[in-house]
Each structure stands twice: as structure tokens, then as C-alpha cells.
Amino acid sequence: MSQHDHGAQPVILPPAEAWGVIRSLLKPSTYLQFVKEHPILSLIFVAGVAVTVNRFLIGGLAGTTNLDNNNPWGIWISFDLLCGVALAAGGYTTTAAALIFNIKGFRTAVKPAILTAFLGYSFVVYALLYDVGQPWRLPYPVFWSPGTSSVLFEVGLCVMLYVTVLAIEWLPNFTDWVGLPKISHIIHKCTIALTIMGIVLSTMHQSSLGMLYLITPSKLHPLWYSPQLPLQFFVSSMVAGMSMVIFEGTISHHYLHGRMSAEYNRDHDGVLFMFAKAASIVLFGYFFMKWVPIAGENKWDYLFDGKFAVMWWVEMLGFVALPCLLYALGYRSRSTGTIKAASALAVLGIVVNRFNVSWFAFNIQLRPEQRYFPSAQEVIVSVFVVTLIILCFRFVSKYMAIFSDHPSYKDHH
Amino acid sequence: MEFHVYHDQMVFSKACAYILMAVALVCAIGWWKFLTGKEPKKNSTHDFDDV
């Protein structure tokens, strides 16, 4: 069991200086300083901006991606959207535990989880702008021509509403920082309503993302295709959310330890253990849930048939059963190291599962030369988006009271 | 496995699903005992013991 020192309250800038930080973002010298301090990140930025210009002003989708009529959804959907939404599920799992089930030990994990979810969903929408042929028409399905019988309509509507809910839930961090406590106070009064909305909307769109693939029984390999895909996506999103909170908390502890209050440090291990217990139980259920369509639809023969069988076994044993066991062992022995390893494996497992469903085991009817492989520019955009999320998280955590209560308005919360 | 009529396949698949569910339920009890085997008794005031 690790021991964290219960450090002093982190220093939060007074509101007057906060506006100075915001003004400094408009100065070129800030960015020149950034380039000097972070050359590799700057290189990723330059590459990302170059591909962005190519995507929107020069080459379009055809000049940027390997997408075609056979493969209209590529890595931007598989990674940025499907993985992004699943891994941002920490927002609803943590708020449900802390505010609906009223488990007090989770309270300190709420603000980092909401920030992760808010940034995750915001950049899912941002990444979608690259993928949609006419991005300025993104609001059309909701406001102009609602396709209410379409699963994609539900996903779009839910994501739009949930990003709004997350923005409101996150806003008190900003208004506390810049000295507008009245706004924070009003939002805090709506916390339970916002939390319930967040859970309902997450339940709907996490499962609907799986439902998108119900239309593809002839394209998706039988080991992954199942009428239970929506349920599998929803249940696995819970694991993804809890694992991501542990994973993100571990990294934050390493790099942002000075920003964490004594209360946060005290509760950190407790959050780890309870999420490990919950994740282990959910993974156990998910493991058997994945076997149900194999048994119920008589797909036993596929389990020992070629490379897809190997991929399925790797996913099931390496990224479902193993993290489930590691979480249980970590919880039993109160070993934070084992739990952190399990969380990394579970996060990777979600990526593997979403890639299998939407890419590796998808479009299996095509000839090998017709199969999709992402272009370098597509990969650059995905790396660019992840870098943006990390930088935004670091900026917000550095200046706002994410891992502590704001010292000026502690009594308001 | 080959079946000559659809009914045979349904019976076989359903039977497999029922056996799987029975195995899952039995395993779930074992898993719960394993997971919570080292938990302390619920007589402390720690926040997490209420779960």
C-alpha cells in the first residue's frame, strides 16, 4: 500500500491575477516560451495545424484520409469518437457514486472526473469536425432536419446535451477562479439535477454507439456482432470510466502532486480501492456477457477459426479477464501498484474492443486490398487531438482548483 | 456442430445459454467471496466501509 504525504493546501491565484493569465494567452510571447520549453509538443502542434489546413482548405477528406465508399468510417471514428466517448465515461460513473449513491470518499474525485469528461467530449466533437464532410452542417440533424428514427440522431442529440451538461458542471471551477462566486453558487444548487441528466444521457448514448453496429450483421465478424452490442458498449463504458479515473489520477499524482490538497491526497487511495472493487465486479459480469451471444447464437466454431479467433481470445483473456483478476488481487491486498497496472490494461482493453468492433473485425467481406488502413495524416490528427486534451487538462489543473476546494469560496460548495 | 432441423439448433443453443448462466451465477458467488475475503469487519467509521 502506498503512502501519500498529506501536503499543504495548493496555492490558487487570486481572481485579479486569473484575468492576467487569460490575457497572457493572447500574447505571442507566451507561445514562443511554450515552443522553447516543449519542442516535441510544438512539433505535434505544427504537424496538426498543417494537416488541419490541408483537410479544410486544400485536400479535403480525399487528400487527407484513406477513407472511401467501402470504409467511410476510419480511425477518427474508431479512436477519437468511440474510444474518446468510452474513456470519458468517468464523469458519469464518479458523479453517480459520489452524488447519487452519496459515497463521501468519492467527493474529491468528482472535479477531476468532470474535467476529464468535459475535455474528452469537447474534443470528440472537435475531432468529428474533421470527419464530417460538411462540418458546418453538424447541428442540422438536431435543429434542421431531425431523423428521429436514426440511432445516429440519438447519439448526436445525447452528445450535444451531455457536453452542455458537462460544461455547466465544470463552469464553477472557472467562475471561482475568476472571482464570480454567485454563478458558481447558482450552479451548485442544480448539481443533483445535472448529475441525473448526465447519467441518463450517458446511459443512452454509450449504448447507442454500440447500437450503430446492429445494422452491420454481414460486415462485422460474428464473434463481435451480437444483438447485445448496445449492452456490451454500455457495461464496458462503466469499466472504461472507472479505469480512466484511476489511470488519470495516477498520472495527475505524478505530475500535479503540488496542486493537490491534503483532503484529495487522503482520499486518493480509498477512491482507487473502491473503483478497483467496482471495476472488478463489472468486468466479471462483462466477461460472461460476452459469452452469452456465443452460446445463444451457437457461434462455438468461430472460437477456433483463424486470426479473428486469436484476436477475440486476446481481447477476452488479456483485456477483460486479466484486468478483472488484477483489480481483485489489488483490492484484496490493498496494492495500489496492481490496481494502477489493471487500470492501464483495462483502458487499453477498451481501445482494443472498440478497434475490433469498428475496424479490425469490421468489413470482413472486403478483399485484403480493399481493407482500411489510416493515412499518416489521419494518425497525426488523432495524436494532435490527444495532445490538445492533455495540454488543456494541464492548464486547467495548474490554475484552477481541480484537486482542491477554492480557498476563497470553500464554504459555498 | 451440424443440425438437421432448426428446432435442434434452438434447443442446443438455449441449453448452452442456460448452462452458461448457471456457471456464471456459481462463479459470481465464488468471485464475490474471493474479492471481499480480506475486507475488514464493518465496525469502523471509514467512509468506504459503508459500500
CSV table of C-alpha atoms in Angstrom, one decimal:
chain,number,residue,atom,x,y,z
A,1,MET,CA,0.0,0.0,0.0
A,2,SER,CA,1.4,3.3,-1.0
A,3,GLN,CA,1.7,6.2,1.4
A,4,HIS,CA,1.0,9.7,0.1
A,5,ASP,CA,2.2,12.7,2.1
A,6,HIS,CA,-0.7,14.9,3.0
A,7,GLY,CA,0.7,18.1,1.7
A,8,ALA,CA,-0.4,21.7,2.4
A,9,GLN,CA,-3.2,23.4,0.6
A,10,PRO,CA,-2.1,24.3,-3.0
A,11,VAL,CA,-1.7,27.9,-3.9
A,12,ILE,CA,-4.6,29.2,-6.1
A,13,LEU,CA,-4.1,32.6,-7.8
A,14,PRO,CA,-6.5,35.3,-6.7
A,15,PRO,CA,-9.2,36.4,-9.2
A,16,ALA,CA,-7.3,39.6,-10.2
A,17,GLU,CA,-4.3,37.6,-11.3
A,18,ALA,CA,-6.5,35.0,-13.1
A,19,TRP,CA,-7.6,37.5,-15.7
A,20,GLY,CA,-3.9,38.3,-16.2
A,21,VAL,CA,-3.3,34.6,-17.0
A,22,ILE,CA,-6.2,34.7,-19.5
A,23,ARG,CA,-4.7,37.9,-21.1
A,24,SER,CA,-1.3,36.2,-21.4
A,25,LEU,CA,-2.9,33.6,-23.6
A,26,LEU,CA,-3.4,36.3,-26.2
A,27,LYS,CA,0.2,37.3,-26.3
A,28,PRO,CA,2.6,35.6,-28.9
A,29,SER,CA,5.4,35.6,-26.3
A,30,THR,CA,3.5,33.0,-24.3
A,31,TYR,CA,3.6,30.7,-27.3
A,32,LEU,CA,7.2,31.4,-28.1
A,33,GLN,CA,8.0,30.4,-24.5
A,34,PHE,CA,6.0,27.2,-24.9
A,35,VAL,CA,7.9,26.3,-28.1
A,36,LYS,CA,11.2,26.7,-26.2
A,37,GLU,CA,10.1,24.6,-23.3
A,38,HIS,CA,8.2,21.9,-25.2
A,39,PRO,CA,9.8,21.3,-28.6
A,40,ILE,CA,8.2,17.9,-29.2
A,41,LEU,CA,4.7,19.1,-28.4
A,42,SER,CA,5.3,22.1,-30.6
A,43,LEU,CA,6.3,19.8,-33.4
A,44,ILE,CA,3.0,17.9,-32.9
A,45,PHE,CA,1.1,21.2,-33.0
A,46,VAL,CA,2.8,22.3,-36.2
A,47,ALA,CA,2.0,18.9,-37.9
A,48,GLY,CA,-1.6,19.1,-36.6
A,49,VAL,CA,-2.2,22.6,-37.8
A,50,ALA,CA,-0.6,21.7,-41.2
A,51,VAL,CA,-3.0,18.7,-41.6
A,52,THR,CA,-5.9,20.8,-40.4
A,53,VAL,CA,-5.2,23.3,-43.2
A,54,ASN,CA,-4.9,20.5,-45.7
A,55,ARG,CA,-8.2,18.9,-44.5
A,56,PHE,CA,-10.3,22.1,-44.5
A,57,LEU,CA,-8.7,24.3,-47.2
A,58,ILE,CA,-6.7,22.2,-49.7
A,59,GLY,CA,-7.1,18.4,-50.0
A,60,GLY,CA,-10.4,17.8,-48.2
A,61,LEU,CA,-11.2,14.3,-47.0
A,62,ALA,CA,-9.9,12.7,-50.1
A,63,GLY,CA,-6.5,14.4,-49.8
A,64,THR,CA,-6.1,13.7,-46.1
A,65,THR,CA,-7.6,10.3,-45.4
A,66,ASN,CA,-7.7,6.7,-46.8
A,67,LEU,CA,-11.5,6.7,-46.4
A,68,ASP,CA,-13.6,5.6,-49.3
A,69,ASN,CA,-17.1,4.3,-50.1
A,70,ASN,CA,-16.3,0.9,-48.6
A,71,ASN,CA,-14.7,2.4,-45.5
A,72,PRO,CA,-16.4,5.7,-44.7
A,73,TRP,CA,-15.5,5.5,-41.0
A,74,GLY,CA,-11.9,5.3,-40.1
A,75,ILE,CA,-9.6,5.9,-37.2
A,76,TRP,CA,-11.2,9.2,-36.4
A,77,ILE,CA,-14.4,7.3,-35.5
A,78,SER,CA,-12.7,4.2,-34.0
A,79,PHE,CA,-10.3,6.1,-31.8
A,80,ASP,CA,-11.3,9.7,-31.4
A,81,LEU,CA,-15.1,9.1,-31.1
A,82,LEU,CA,-15.7,5.5,-29.9
A,83,CYS,CA,-12.7,5.3,-27.5
A,84,GLY,CA,-13.0,9.0,-26.6
A,85,VAL,CA,-16.6,8.7,-25.5
A,86,ALA,CA,-16.0,5.4,-23.6
A,87,LEU,CA,-12.9,6.7,-21.8
A,88,ALA,CA,-14.7,10.0,-20.9
A,89,ALA,CA,-17.3,7.9,-19.0
A,90,GLY,CA,-15.5,8.6,-15.7
A,91,GLY,CA,-17.7,11.7,-15.5
A,92,TYR,CA,-21.0,9.8,-15.0
A,93,THR,CA,-19.6,6.9,-13.0
A,94,THR,CA,-17.9,9.2,-10.5
A,95,THR,CA,-20.7,11.6,-10.1
A,96,ALA,CA,-23.2,8.7,-9.8
A,97,ALA,CA,-21.0,7.2,-7.0
A,98,ALA,CA,-20.4,10.5,-5.2
A,99,LEU,CA,-23.6,12.4,-5.6
A,100,ILE,CA,-26.4,9.8,-6.3
A,101,PHE,CA,-25.1,6.9,-4.1
A,102,ASN,CA,-23.6,9.5,-1.7
A,103,ILE,CA,-20.3,7.7,-1.1
A,104,LYS,CA,-18.4,10.5,0.6
A,105,GLY,CA,-15.0,9.2,-0.2
A,106,PHE,CA,-15.6,9.9,-3.9
A,107,ARG,CA,-16.3,13.6,-3.5
A,108,THR,CA,-12.7,14.7,-4.2
A,109,ALA,CA,-12.6,12.6,-7.4
A,110,VAL,CA,-15.7,14.4,-8.9
A,111,LYS,CA,-14.0,17.6,-10.1
A,112,PRO,CA,-11.0,15.8,-11.9
A,113,ALA,CA,-13.5,13.3,-13.4
A,114,ILE,CA,-15.8,16.0,-14.7
A,115,LEU,CA,-12.9,17.9,-16.2
A,116,THR,CA,-11.7,14.7,-17.9
A,117,ALA,CA,-15.2,14.0,-19.3
A,118,PHE,CA,-15.7,17.6,-20.4
A,119,LEU,CA,-12.4,17.8,-22.2
A,120,GLY,CA,-13.0,14.2,-23.6
A,121,TYR,CA,-16.4,15.0,-25.0
A,122,SER,CA,-15.5,18.5,-26.3
A,123,PHE,CA,-12.6,17.1,-28.3
A,124,VAL,CA,-14.8,14.2,-29.5
A,125,VAL,CA,-16.9,16.9,-31.1
A,126,TYR,CA,-13.8,18.8,-32.3
A,127,ALA,CA,-12.5,15.6,-33.9
A,128,LEU,CA,-15.8,15.0,-35.5
A,129,LEU,CA,-15.5,18.3,-37.4
A,130,TYR,CA,-12.6,16.7,-39.3
A,131,ASP,CA,-14.5,13.6,-40.2
A,132,VAL,CA,-17.8,15.1,-41.3
A,133,GLY,CA,-17.8,16.1,-45.0
A,134,GLN,CA,-19.5,19.4,-44.3
A,135,PRO,CA,-18.8,20.2,-40.7
A,136,TRP,CA,-20.8,23.4,-40.7
A,137,ARG,CA,-23.9,21.1,-41.0
A,138,LEU,CA,-23.1,19.2,-37.8
A,139,PRO,CA,-26.1,20.8,-36.0
A,140,TYR,CA,-28.5,20.0,-38.9
A,141,PRO,CA,-29.7,16.6,-37.6
A,142,VAL,CA,-30.8,18.2,-34.4
A,143,PHE,CA,-32.0,21.6,-35.4
A,144,TRP,CA,-32.9,21.5,-39.1
A,145,SER,CA,-33.9,18.0,-40.1
A,146,PRO,CA,-34.2,15.6,-37.1
A,147,GLY,CA,-34.0,12.0,-38.2
A,148,THR,CA,-35.8,10.7,-35.1
A,149,SER,CA,-35.8,7.1,-36.4
A,150,SER,CA,-32.0,7.1,-36.6
A,151,VAL,CA,-29.7,5.8,-33.9
A,152,LEU,CA,-27.1,8.4,-35.0
A,153,PHE,CA,-29.7,11.1,-34.3
A,154,GLU,CA,-30.0,9.9,-30.7
A,155,VAL,CA,-26.2,9.8,-30.4
A,156,GLY,CA,-25.9,13.3,-31.7
A,157,LEU,CA,-28.6,14.7,-29.5
A,158,CYS,CA,-27.3,13.0,-26.4
A,159,VAL,CA,-23.7,14.1,-27.0
A,160,MET,CA,-24.8,17.6,-27.7
A,161,LEU,CA,-26.9,17.7,-24.5
A,162,TYR,CA,-24.2,15.9,-22.4
A,163,VAL,CA,-21.4,18.3,-23.5
A,164,THR,CA,-23.7,21.1,-22.4
A,165,VAL,CA,-24.3,19.4,-19.0
A,166,LEU,CA,-20.6,18.8,-18.5
A,167,ALA,CA,-19.8,22.4,-19.4
A,168,ILE,CA,-22.3,23.6,-16.8
A,169,GLU,CA,-20.9,21.1,-14.2
A,170,TRP,CA,-17.4,22.3,-14.9
A,171,LEU,CA,-18.1,26.0,-15.1
A,172,PRO,CA,-17.9,26.6,-11.3
A,173,ASN,CA,-14.2,25.9,-11.5
A,174,PHE,CA,-13.8,28.7,-13.9
A,175,THR,CA,-16.1,31.2,-12.2
A,176,ASP,CA,-14.5,30.5,-8.8
A,177,TRP,CA,-11.1,31.2,-10.4
A,178,VAL,CA,-12.0,34.5,-12.0
A,179,GLY,CA,-14.0,35.7,-9.0
A,180,LEU,CA,-17.7,35.1,-9.9
A,181,PRO,CA,-18.9,33.0,-7.0
A,182,LYS,CA,-22.5,33.9,-7.4
A,183,ILE,CA,-22.6,31.9,-10.7
A,184,SER,CA,-20.9,29.0,-9.0
A,185,HIS,CA,-23.5,29.2,-6.2
A,186,ILE,CA,-26.4,29.0,-8.6
A,187,ILE,CA,-24.9,26.0,-10.5
A,188,HIS,CA,-24.2,24.2,-7.3
A,189,LYS,CA,-27.9,24.3,-6.4
A,190,CYS,CA,-28.6,22.4,-9.6
A,191,THR,CA,-25.9,19.8,-9.0
A,192,ILE,CA,-28.3,16.8,-8.5
A,193,ALA,CA,-30.4,17.6,-11.5
A,194,LEU,CA,-27.3,18.0,-13.7
A,195,THR,CA,-25.9,14.7,-12.3
A,196,ILE,CA,-29.1,12.8,-13.1
A,197,MET,CA,-29.3,14.3,-16.6
A,198,GLY,CA,-25.6,13.3,-17.1
A,199,ILE,CA,-26.2,9.7,-16.1
A,200,VAL,CA,-29.4,9.4,-18.2
A,201,LEU,CA,-27.8,10.9,-21.3
A,202,SER,CA,-24.6,8.8,-20.8
A,203,THR,CA,-26.6,5.6,-20.5
A,204,MET,CA,-28.4,6.4,-23.7
A,205,HIS,CA,-25.6,7.4,-26.0
A,206,GLN,CA,-23.0,4.9,-24.6
A,207,SER,CA,-25.3,2.1,-25.6
A,208,SER,CA,-26.4,3.8,-28.8
A,209,LEU,CA,-22.8,3.8,-30.0
A,210,GLY,CA,-22.9,0.0,-29.9
A,211,MET,CA,-26.4,0.1,-31.5
A,212,LEU,CA,-24.9,1.8,-34.5
A,213,TYR,CA,-23.3,-1.6,-35.5
A,214,LEU,CA,-26.5,-3.6,-35.2
A,215,ILE,CA,-27.1,-2.6,-38.9
A,216,THR,CA,-23.9,-4.5,-39.9
A,217,PRO,CA,-24.5,-8.2,-39.4
A,218,SER,CA,-22.9,-9.1,-42.7
A,219,LYS,CA,-19.9,-6.8,-42.2
A,220,LEU,CA,-18.9,-7.3,-38.6
A,221,HIS,CA,-17.3,-10.7,-37.6
A,222,PRO,CA,-19.8,-13.0,-35.8
A,223,LEU,CA,-17.6,-13.1,-32.7
A,224,TRP,CA,-18.2,-9.4,-32.1
A,225,TYR,CA,-21.6,-9.0,-33.8
A,226,SER,CA,-24.4,-9.5,-31.4
A,227,PRO,CA,-27.9,-8.0,-30.7
A,228,GLN,CA,-26.4,-7.3,-27.2
A,229,LEU,CA,-23.8,-4.9,-28.6
A,230,PRO,CA,-25.6,-1.8,-27.0
A,231,LEU,CA,-25.5,-3.5,-23.6
A,232,GLN,CA,-21.9,-4.5,-24.1
A,233,PHE,CA,-20.9,-1.0,-25.0
A,234,PHE,CA,-22.7,0.5,-22.0
A,235,VAL,CA,-21.3,-2.0,-19.5
A,236,SER,CA,-17.7,-1.7,-20.9
A,237,SER,CA,-18.0,2.1,-20.7
A,238,MET,CA,-18.5,1.8,-17.0
A,239,VAL,CA,-15.2,-0.1,-16.7
A,240,ALA,CA,-13.6,2.4,-19.1
A,241,GLY,CA,-14.8,5.3,-16.9
A,242,MET,CA,-13.6,3.9,-13.6
A,243,SER,CA,-10.3,2.7,-15.1
A,244,MET,CA,-9.7,6.1,-16.7
A,245,VAL,CA,-10.3,7.9,-13.3
A,246,ILE,CA,-7.7,5.6,-11.7
A,247,PHE,CA,-5.3,6.0,-14.7
A,248,GLU,CA,-5.7,9.8,-14.9
A,249,GLY,CA,-5.4,10.1,-11.1
A,250,THR,CA,-2.2,8.1,-11.2
A,251,ILE,CA,-0.7,10.4,-13.8
A,252,SER,CA,-2.0,13.5,-12.1
A,253,HIS,CA,-0.5,12.4,-8.8
A,254,HIS,CA,2.9,12.1,-10.5
A,255,TYR,CA,2.9,15.4,-12.4
A,256,LEU,CA,0.5,17.6,-10.4
A,257,HIS,CA,1.1,16.5,-6.9
A,258,GLY,CA,1.7,20.1,-5.7
A,259,ARG,CA,-1.8,21.1,-6.8
A,260,MET,CA,-3.5,18.5,-4.6
A,261,SER,CA,-5.0,19.3,-1.3
A,262,ALA,CA,-4.4,17.2,1.8
A,263,GLU,CA,-8.1,16.0,1.6
A,264,TYR,CA,-7.6,14.9,-2.0
A,265,ASN,CA,-4.4,13.0,-1.1
A,266,ARG,CA,-6.1,11.4,1.9
A,267,ASP,CA,-9.0,10.1,-0.2
A,268,HIS,CA,-6.9,9.1,-3.2
A,269,ASP,CA,-6.1,5.5,-2.2
A,270,GLY,CA,-9.7,5.0,-1.0
A,271,VAL,CA,-11.1,6.0,-4.4
A,272,LEU,CA,-8.6,3.6,-6.0
A,273,PHE,CA,-9.7,0.7,-3.9
A,274,MET,CA,-13.4,1.2,-4.3
A,275,PHE,CA,-13.2,1.8,-8.1
A,276,ALA,CA,-11.0,-1.3,-8.3
A,277,LYS,CA,-13.6,-3.4,-6.5
A,278,ALA,CA,-16.4,-2.0,-8.7
A,279,ALA,CA,-14.4,-2.4,-11.9
A,280,SER,CA,-13.6,-6.0,-11.0
A,281,ILE,CA,-17.3,-6.8,-10.4
A,282,VAL,CA,-18.4,-5.1,-13.6
A,283,LEU,CA,-15.6,-6.8,-15.6
A,284,PHE,CA,-16.6,-10.2,-14.2
A,285,GLY,CA,-20.2,-9.6,-15.4
A,286,TYR,CA,-18.9,-8.3,-18.8
A,287,PHE,CA,-16.8,-11.4,-19.3
A,288,PHE,CA,-19.8,-13.6,-19.1
A,289,MET,CA,-21.9,-11.2,-21.0
A,290,LYS,CA,-19.6,-11.6,-23.9
A,291,TRP,CA,-20.1,-15.4,-23.8
A,292,VAL,CA,-23.9,-15.2,-24.0
A,293,PRO,CA,-24.2,-14.5,-27.7
A,294,ILE,CA,-21.5,-17.2,-28.4
A,295,ALA,CA,-23.7,-19.7,-26.6
A,296,GLY,CA,-27.1,-18.3,-27.5
A,297,GLU,CA,-26.3,-18.0,-31.2
A,298,ASN,CA,-24.3,-21.1,-31.5
A,299,LYS,CA,-21.0,-19.5,-32.5
A,300,TRP,CA,-18.7,-22.0,-30.9
A,301,ASP,CA,-17.0,-22.9,-34.2
A,302,TYR,CA,-15.7,-19.4,-34.7
A,303,LEU,CA,-13.8,-19.5,-31.4
A,304,PHE,CA,-11.1,-21.7,-33.1
A,305,ASP,CA,-11.2,-20.4,-36.6
A,306,GLY,CA,-8.4,-18.2,-37.9
A,307,LYS,CA,-6.9,-14.9,-36.9
A,308,PHE,CA,-10.2,-13.4,-35.7
A,309,ALA,CA,-10.5,-16.2,-33.1
A,310,VAL,CA,-7.0,-15.3,-31.9
A,311,MET,CA,-8.0,-11.6,-31.7
A,312,TRP,CA,-11.1,-12.5,-29.7
A,313,TRP,CA,-9.3,-14.6,-27.2
A,314,VAL,CA,-6.6,-12.0,-26.8
A,315,GLU,CA,-9.3,-9.4,-26.1
A,316,MET,CA,-11.2,-11.6,-23.7
A,317,LEU,CA,-8.3,-13.1,-21.7
A,318,GLY,CA,-5.8,-10.3,-21.9
A,319,PHE,CA,-8.0,-7.2,-21.7
A,320,VAL,CA,-11.1,-8.5,-19.8
A,321,ALA,CA,-10.2,-11.5,-17.6
A,322,LEU,CA,-6.7,-10.3,-16.7
A,323,PRO,CA,-7.6,-6.7,-15.6
A,324,CYS,CA,-10.6,-8.2,-13.7
A,325,LEU,CA,-8.2,-10.5,-11.8
A,326,LEU,CA,-5.6,-7.8,-11.2
A,327,TYR,CA,-8.3,-5.4,-9.9
A,328,ALA,CA,-9.5,-8.1,-7.5
A,329,LEU,CA,-5.9,-9.0,-6.4
A,330,GLY,CA,-5.1,-5.3,-6.0
A,331,TYR,CA,-8.2,-4.7,-3.9
A,332,ARG,CA,-7.7,-7.8,-1.7
A,333,SER,CA,-4.0,-7.0,-1.0
A,334,ARG,CA,-4.6,-3.2,-0.9
A,335,SER,CA,-1.9,-2.8,-3.6
A,336,THR,CA,-2.2,0.5,-5.5
A,337,GLY,CA,0.5,-0.7,-8.0
A,338,THR,CA,-1.5,-3.7,-9.0
A,339,ILE,CA,-4.7,-1.6,-9.4
A,340,LYS,CA,-2.8,1.0,-11.5
A,341,ALA,CA,-1.5,-1.7,-13.8
A,342,ALA,CA,-5.0,-3.2,-14.1
A,343,SER,CA,-6.4,0.3,-15.0
A,344,ALA,CA,-3.8,0.7,-17.7
A,345,LEU,CA,-4.7,-2.7,-19.1
A,346,ALA,CA,-8.4,-2.0,-18.9
A,347,VAL,CA,-8.1,1.3,-20.7
A,348,LEU,CA,-6.0,-0.4,-23.4
A,349,GLY,CA,-8.7,-3.2,-23.5
A,350,ILE,CA,-11.4,-0.7,-24.3
A,351,VAL,CA,-9.4,0.7,-27.1
A,352,VAL,CA,-8.8,-2.9,-28.4
A,353,ASN,CA,-12.5,-3.7,-28.2
A,354,ARG,CA,-13.6,-0.5,-30.0
A,355,PHE,CA,-10.9,-1.0,-32.7
A,356,ASN,CA,-12.0,-4.6,-33.1
A,357,VAL,CA,-15.7,-3.7,-33.5
A,358,SER,CA,-15.3,-0.7,-35.7
A,359,TRP,CA,-12.1,-1.5,-37.7
A,360,PHE,CA,-10.1,-4.8,-37.3
A,361,ALA,CA,-13.1,-7.2,-37.4
A,362,PHE,CA,-15.3,-4.9,-39.5
A,363,ASN,CA,-15.8,-5.0,-43.3
A,364,ILE,CA,-14.5,-8.6,-43.3
A,365,GLN,CA,-16.3,-9.2,-46.5
A,366,LEU,CA,-13.8,-7.0,-48.4
A,367,ARG,CA,-10.7,-8.2,-50.2
A,368,PRO,CA,-7.5,-7.5,-48.3
A,369,GLU,CA,-6.5,-4.7,-50.7
A,370,GLN,CA,-9.9,-3.0,-50.1
A,371,ARG,CA,-9.5,-3.0,-46.3
A,372,TYR,CA,-8.9,0.3,-44.5
A,373,PHE,CA,-5.6,1.4,-43.1
A,374,PRO,CA,-5.3,5.0,-41.8
A,375,SER,CA,-3.1,7.5,-43.6
A,376,ALA,CA,-0.3,9.3,-41.7
A,377,GLN,CA,-2.4,12.5,-41.7
A,378,GLU,CA,-5.3,10.7,-40.0
A,379,VAL,CA,-2.9,9.5,-37.3
A,380,ILE,CA,-1.4,13.0,-36.9
A,381,VAL,CA,-4.9,14.4,-36.3
A,382,SER,CA,-5.6,11.8,-33.6
A,383,VAL,CA,-2.3,12.5,-31.9
A,384,PHE,CA,-2.9,16.2,-32.2
A,385,VAL,CA,-6.3,15.9,-30.5
A,386,VAL,CA,-4.9,13.8,-27.6
A,387,THR,CA,-2.1,16.4,-27.1
A,388,LEU,CA,-4.7,19.2,-27.0
A,389,ILE,CA,-6.7,17.3,-24.3
A,390,ILE,CA,-3.6,16.8,-22.2
A,391,LEU,CA,-2.5,20.4,-22.5
A,392,CYS,CA,-6.0,21.7,-21.7
A,393,PHE,CA,-6.1,19.4,-18.7
A,394,ARG,CA,-2.7,20.5,-17.5
A,395,PHE,CA,-3.6,24.2,-17.9
A,396,VAL,CA,-6.9,23.9,-16.1
A,397,SER,CA,-5.4,21.8,-13.3
A,398,LYS,CA,-2.5,24.2,-13.0
A,399,TYR,CA,-4.5,27.3,-12.4
A,400,MET,CA,-8.0,26.3,-11.2
A,401,ALA,CA,-8.9,24.4,-8.0
A,402,ILE,CA,-9.5,20.9,-9.6
A,403,PHE,CA,-7.7,18.9,-7.0
A,404,SER,CA,-8.8,21.0,-4.0
A,405,ASP,CA,-11.5,23.4,-2.9
A,406,HIS,CA,-11.1,27.0,-3.9
A,407,PRO,CA,-9.7,28.7,-0.8
A,408,SER,CA,-11.9,31.8,-1.3
A,409,TYR,CA,-15.2,30.0,-1.7
A,410,LYS,CA,-14.8,26.8,0.2
A,411,ASP,CA,-17.9,27.4,2.3
A,412,HIS,CA,-20.0,27.8,-0.8
A,413,HIS,CA,-19.6,24.2,-2.0
B,1,MET,CA,-21.8,-28.7,-35.0
B,2,GLU,CA,-24.4,-29.6,-37.6
B,3,PHE,CA,-28.2,-29.7,-37.1
B,4,HIS,CA,-30.8,-31.2,-39.4
B,5,VAL,CA,-33.7,-29.0,-38.2
B,6,TYR,CA,-33.8,-25.5,-36.8
B,7,HIS,CA,-35.5,-26.8,-33.7
B,8,ASP,CA,-32.5,-28.9,-32.8
B,9,GLN,CA,-30.2,-25.9,-33.1
B,10,MET,CA,-32.5,-23.8,-30.9
B,11,VAL,CA,-32.7,-26.5,-28.2
B,12,PHE,CA,-28.9,-26.9,-28.3
B,13,SER,CA,-28.2,-23.1,-28.2
B,14,LYS,CA,-30.7,-22.5,-25.4
B,15,ALA,CA,-29.3,-25.3,-23.4
B,16,CYS,CA,-25.8,-23.9,-23.8
B,17,ALA,CA,-27.0,-20.4,-22.7
B,18,TYR,CA,-28.7,-21.8,-19.6
B,19,ILE,CA,-25.6,-23.8,-18.6
B,20,LEU,CA,-23.5,-20.7,-19.1
B,21,MET,CA,-25.8,-18.7,-16.9
B,22,ALA,CA,-25.7,-21.3,-14.2
B,23,VAL,CA,-21.9,-21.4,-14.4
B,24,ALA,CA,-21.8,-17.6,-14.2
B,25,LEU,CA,-24.1,-17.5,-11.2
B,26,VAL,CA,-22.0,-20.1,-9.3
B,27,CYS,CA,-18.8,-18.3,-10.3
B,28,ALA,CA,-20.2,-15.0,-9.2
B,29,ILE,CA,-20.6,-16.3,-5.6
B,30,GLY,CA,-17.0,-17.6,-5.6
B,31,TRP,CA,-15.7,-14.3,-7.1
B,32,TRP,CA,-17.5,-12.2,-4.5
B,33,LYS,CA,-16.1,-14.3,-1.7
B,34,PHE,CA,-12.6,-14.0,-3.2
B,35,LEU,CA,-12.9,-10.3,-3.8
B,36,THR,CA,-14.3,-9.4,-0.3
B,37,GLY,CA,-12.4,-12.1,1.6
B,38,LYS,CA,-9.9,-9.8,3.2
B,39,GLU,CA,-12.3,-6.9,3.9
B,40,PRO,CA,-12.3,-5.6,7.5
B,41,LYS,CA,-15.5,-6.0,9.6
B,42,LYS,CA,-18.0,-3.2,9.2
B,43,ASN,CA,-17.5,-1.6,12.6
B,44,SER,CA,-15.2,1.3,11.7
B,45,THR,CA,-16.3,4.8,10.7
B,46,HIS,CA,-14.3,5.0,7.4
B,47,ASP,CA,-16.4,6.4,4.6
B,48,PHE,CA,-15.7,3.5,2.2
B,49,ASP,CA,-16.9,0.8,4.6
B,50,ASP,CA,-20.5,1.7,4.0
B,51,VAL,CA,-20.4,0.4,0.5
